[in-house]
XYZ file of N, CA and C in Angstrom:
321
model
N 214.510 232.148 125.432
C 213.820 232.316 126.543
C 214.015 233.596 126.991
N 212.782 234.564 127.371
C 212.855 235.903 127.753
C 213.562 235.725 129.101
N 214.045 237.192 129.278
C 214.566 237.520 130.663
C 213.660 236.947 131.717
N 212.323 237.588 131.663
C 211.744 237.103 132.876
C 211.351 235.560 133.015
N 211.187 234.986 132.106
C 211.279 233.434 131.980
C 212.401 232.719 132.560
N 213.413 233.261 132.293
C 214.862 232.417 132.671
C 215.096 232.689 134.267
N 214.271 233.629 135.081
C 214.477 233.646 136.400
C 213.249 233.193 137.197
N 212.448 232.542 136.527
C 211.156 231.790 137.086
C 211.759 230.735 137.890
N 211.284 230.570 139.234
C 211.360 229.612 139.997
C 210.154 228.993 140.605
N 209.960 227.675 140.349
C 208.964 226.905 140.822
C 208.958 226.853 142.360
N 207.920 227.162 143.221
C 208.220 226.928 144.531
C 207.152 225.564 144.791
N 207.662 224.509 145.241
C 206.810 223.343 145.293
C 206.954 222.512 146.672
N 205.743 222.356 147.233
C 205.764 221.528 148.371
C 205.367 220.171 148.162
N 205.894 219.365 148.928
C 205.831 217.870 148.568
C 205.544 217.184 149.989
N 204.498 216.595 150.198
C 204.036 215.886 151.586
C 202.600 215.834 151.834
N 202.213 215.954 153.225
C 200.952 215.456 153.572
C 200.001 216.712 152.928
N 198.895 216.005 152.877
C 197.686 217.212 152.518
C 197.610 218.140 153.513
N 197.548 218.063 154.882
C 197.400 218.865 155.892
C 198.576 220.089 156.006
N 199.702 219.291 155.744
C 200.878 220.608 155.556
C 200.725 221.413 154.576
N 200.332 220.858 153.481
C 200.438 221.417 151.921
C 199.225 222.275 151.861
N 198.146 222.242 152.717
C 197.258 223.453 152.820
C 197.772 224.696 153.054
N 198.886 224.863 154.096
C 199.530 225.888 154.496
C 200.506 226.466 153.173
N 201.011 225.706 152.634
C 201.995 225.822 151.723
C 201.168 226.634 150.550
N 200.164 225.995 150.401
C 199.317 226.280 149.145
C 198.877 227.784 149.465
N 198.534 228.158 150.693
C 198.107 229.389 150.937
C 198.995 230.533 150.591
N 200.297 230.186 150.753
C 201.343 231.290 150.295
C 201.909 231.005 149.171
N 201.071 230.414 148.112
C 201.398 230.521 146.821
C 202.413 229.214 146.162
N 202.462 228.218 146.898
C 203.193 226.916 146.491
C 202.296 226.164 145.693
N 203.084 225.501 144.667
C 202.438 224.293 143.969
C 202.614 223.191 145.055
N 201.537 222.344 145.056
C 201.734 221.198 146.139
C 201.645 219.807 145.358
N 202.374 218.845 145.893
C 202.187 217.565 145.507
C 201.838 216.632 146.895
N 200.611 216.513 146.972
C 200.369 216.120 148.315
C 200.078 214.458 148.292
N 200.657 213.794 149.517
C 200.681 212.458 149.523
C 200.884 211.490 148.470
N 202.126 211.814 147.979
C 202.571 211.355 146.695
C 203.105 209.825 147.053
N 202.889 208.983 145.813
C 203.511 207.712 145.944
C 204.928 207.912 145.130
N 205.766 206.865 145.196
C 207.092 207.168 144.495
C 206.912 207.457 143.005
N 205.910 206.725 142.507
C 206.020 207.111 140.882
C 205.639 208.318 140.745
N 204.535 208.960 141.371
C 204.110 210.512 141.230
C 205.168 211.441 141.555
N 206.088 211.134 142.602
C 207.316 211.810 142.768
C 208.140 211.795 141.637
N 208.559 210.655 141.424
C 209.577 210.534 140.459
C 209.322 211.151 139.076
N 207.992 211.227 138.771
C 207.364 211.983 137.518
C 207.798 213.387 137.583
N 207.373 214.013 138.654
C 207.546 215.247 138.836
C 208.981 215.789 138.865
N 209.908 215.004 139.522
C 211.217 215.143 139.545
C 212.052 215.012 138.155
N 211.399 214.067 137.335
C 211.910 213.841 136.088
C 211.583 215.120 135.281
N 210.367 215.575 135.193
C 209.946 216.695 134.420
C 210.900 217.946 134.796
N 210.969 218.146 136.047
C 211.821 219.327 136.508
C 213.231 219.270 135.866
N 213.933 217.976 135.875
C 215.159 217.653 135.366
C 215.320 217.830 133.847
N 214.276 217.265 133.240
C 214.284 217.210 131.694
C 214.168 218.595 131.136
N 213.121 219.381 131.820
C 212.705 220.716 131.347
C 213.790 221.761 131.816
N 214.658 221.294 132.861
C 215.845 222.212 133.282
C 215.080 223.318 133.836
N 214.343 223.051 134.824
C 213.484 223.946 135.493
C 214.157 224.296 136.857
N 214.210 225.687 137.217
C 214.558 225.962 138.394
C 213.438 225.919 139.418
N 213.954 225.078 140.657
C 212.657 225.004 141.612
C 213.201 225.089 143.091
N 212.603 225.486 143.844
C 212.495 225.249 145.304
C 211.680 224.345 145.881
N 212.147 223.035 146.343
C 211.290 222.087 146.679
C 211.418 222.040 148.177
N 210.272 222.037 148.880
C 210.216 221.848 150.536
C 209.474 220.663 150.607
N 210.234 219.592 151.010
C 209.795 218.250 151.343
C 209.604 218.007 152.615
N 208.446 217.276 152.973
C 208.220 216.892 154.232
C 208.815 215.595 154.680
N 209.366 215.341 155.857
C 210.260 214.450 156.387
C 209.740 213.108 155.628
N 208.543 212.768 155.848
C 207.987 211.573 155.338
C 208.312 211.121 154.079
N 208.356 212.155 153.208
C 208.627 211.957 151.633
C 210.152 211.152 151.407
N 211.090 211.230 152.363
C 212.313 210.455 152.220
C 212.042 208.900 152.504
N 210.867 208.486 153.015
C 210.754 207.040 153.286
C 210.065 206.651 151.921
N 209.974 207.344 150.843
C 209.588 206.606 149.633
C 210.640 206.336 148.668
N 211.711 206.404 149.075
C 212.969 205.851 148.627
C 212.916 206.252 147.194
N 212.834 207.446 146.589
C 212.837 207.832 145.397
C 214.482 207.985 144.898
N 214.627 207.222 143.782
C 215.977 207.380 143.063
C 216.245 208.949 142.402
N 214.898 209.495 141.978
C 215.237 210.709 141.428
C 215.374 211.775 142.614
N 214.885 211.564 143.846
C 215.241 212.512 144.899
C 216.479 212.615 145.272
N 216.910 211.088 145.282
C 218.535 211.141 145.621
C 219.456 211.871 144.525
N 218.784 211.606 143.214
C 219.681 212.155 142.056
C 220.058 213.535 142.126
N 218.801 214.327 142.654
C 218.726 215.738 142.681
C 219.551 216.191 143.758
N 219.631 215.561 145.058
C 220.407 215.853 146.069
C 221.821 215.529 145.646
N 222.263 214.798 144.799
C 223.742 214.583 144.450
C 224.115 215.587 143.511
N 223.473 215.949 142.772
C 223.644 216.744 141.636
C 223.720 218.351 141.993
N 222.830 218.643 142.783
C 222.572 220.101 143.065
C 222.258 220.933 141.877
N 222.479 222.392 141.952
C 222.136 222.989 140.781
C 220.951 223.861 140.883
N 220.110 223.597 139.759
C 218.839 224.439 139.558
C 217.833 224.112 140.540
N 217.912 222.982 141.171
C 216.798 222.471 142.060
C 217.243 222.591 143.609
N 216.640 223.475 144.492
C 217.176 223.402 145.707
C 216.082 222.572 146.800
N 216.615 221.816 147.607
C 215.723 220.897 148.229
C 215.774 221.465 149.807
N 214.830 221.614 150.550
C 214.531 221.955 151.908
C 213.679 220.911 152.495
N 213.995 220.524 153.687
C 213.284 219.543 154.486
C 212.538 220.124 155.541
N 211.313 219.868 155.826
C 210.460 220.153 157.036
C 210.078 218.875 157.549
N 209.888 219.077 159.025
C 209.172 217.887 159.639
C 207.633 217.785 159.386
N 207.215 216.572 159.602
C 205.664 216.253 159.684
C 205.110 216.774 160.842
N 203.857 217.362 160.684
C 203.082 217.943 161.967
C 203.117 217.092 163.012
N 202.907 215.895 162.723
C 202.614 214.706 163.908
C 203.995 214.311 164.391
N 205.102 214.530 163.705
C 206.441 214.082 164.218
C 207.448 215.405 164.362
N 207.000 216.257 164.690
C 208.028 217.437 164.770
C 209.037 217.496 165.674
N 208.834 216.501 166.861
C 209.736 216.415 167.874
C 211.016 215.475 167.514
N 210.770 214.447 166.421
C 211.585 213.606 166.016
C 212.330 214.031 164.424
N 212.183 215.490 164.483
C 212.856 215.624 163.083
C 214.290 215.676 163.131
N 214.919 214.895 162.193
C 216.302 215.103 161.993
C 216.646 215.239 160.430
N 217.287 216.381 160.067
C 217.456 216.462 158.552
C 219.110 215.792 158.247
N 219.193 215.498 156.979
C 220.436 215.044 156.713
C 221.387 216.008 156.604
N 221.153 217.283 156.746
C 221.968 218.272 156.968
C 222.530 218.232 158.182
N 221.827 217.754 159.170
C 222.275 217.644 160.689
C 223.702 216.838 160.782
N 223.452 215.545 160.100
C 224.592 214.690 160.002
C 225.730 215.347 159.615
N 225.668 215.931 158.493
C 226.804 216.589 157.590
C 227.382 217.894 158.475
N 226.545 218.557 159.243
C 227.129 219.506 160.165
C 227.750 219.054 161.199
N 227.200 218.185 161.624
C 227.953 217.381 163.020
C 229.469 216.798 162.396
N 229.429 216.016 161.156
C 230.867 215.509 160.874
C 231.946 216.821 160.529
N 231.218 218.046 160.073
C 232.184 219.025 159.798
C 232.737 219.814 161.041
N 231.825 219.781 162.102
C 232.127 220.375 163.172
C 232.696 219.383 164.221
N 232.636 218.147 164.147
C 233.087 217.222 165.251
C 232.336 217.126 166.172
N 231.072 217.397 165.864
C 229.658 217.438 167.017
C 229.240 216.028 167.291
């Protein structure tokens, strides 16, 4: 593997078509309105090929109950996950990180 390819990071947005348009404009790959099978296929490929990736996932993607998504959360490593609120539910946004921080800080 060449030095330049060893540092490649795929930037991928996973969520609604509407929000995906914005991420596409700034150069992200997008997987819009995925079902569980499509999400798991992408995540499996990232893991199998040991690719580095920044995944921005829309909050609604958590409702898909993807086992692969949970596996990536538990493993950490080459794939970094960040969650963003849905456009139409931004007031109700709660990240899993919020709960972890509350536990750590006693809040």
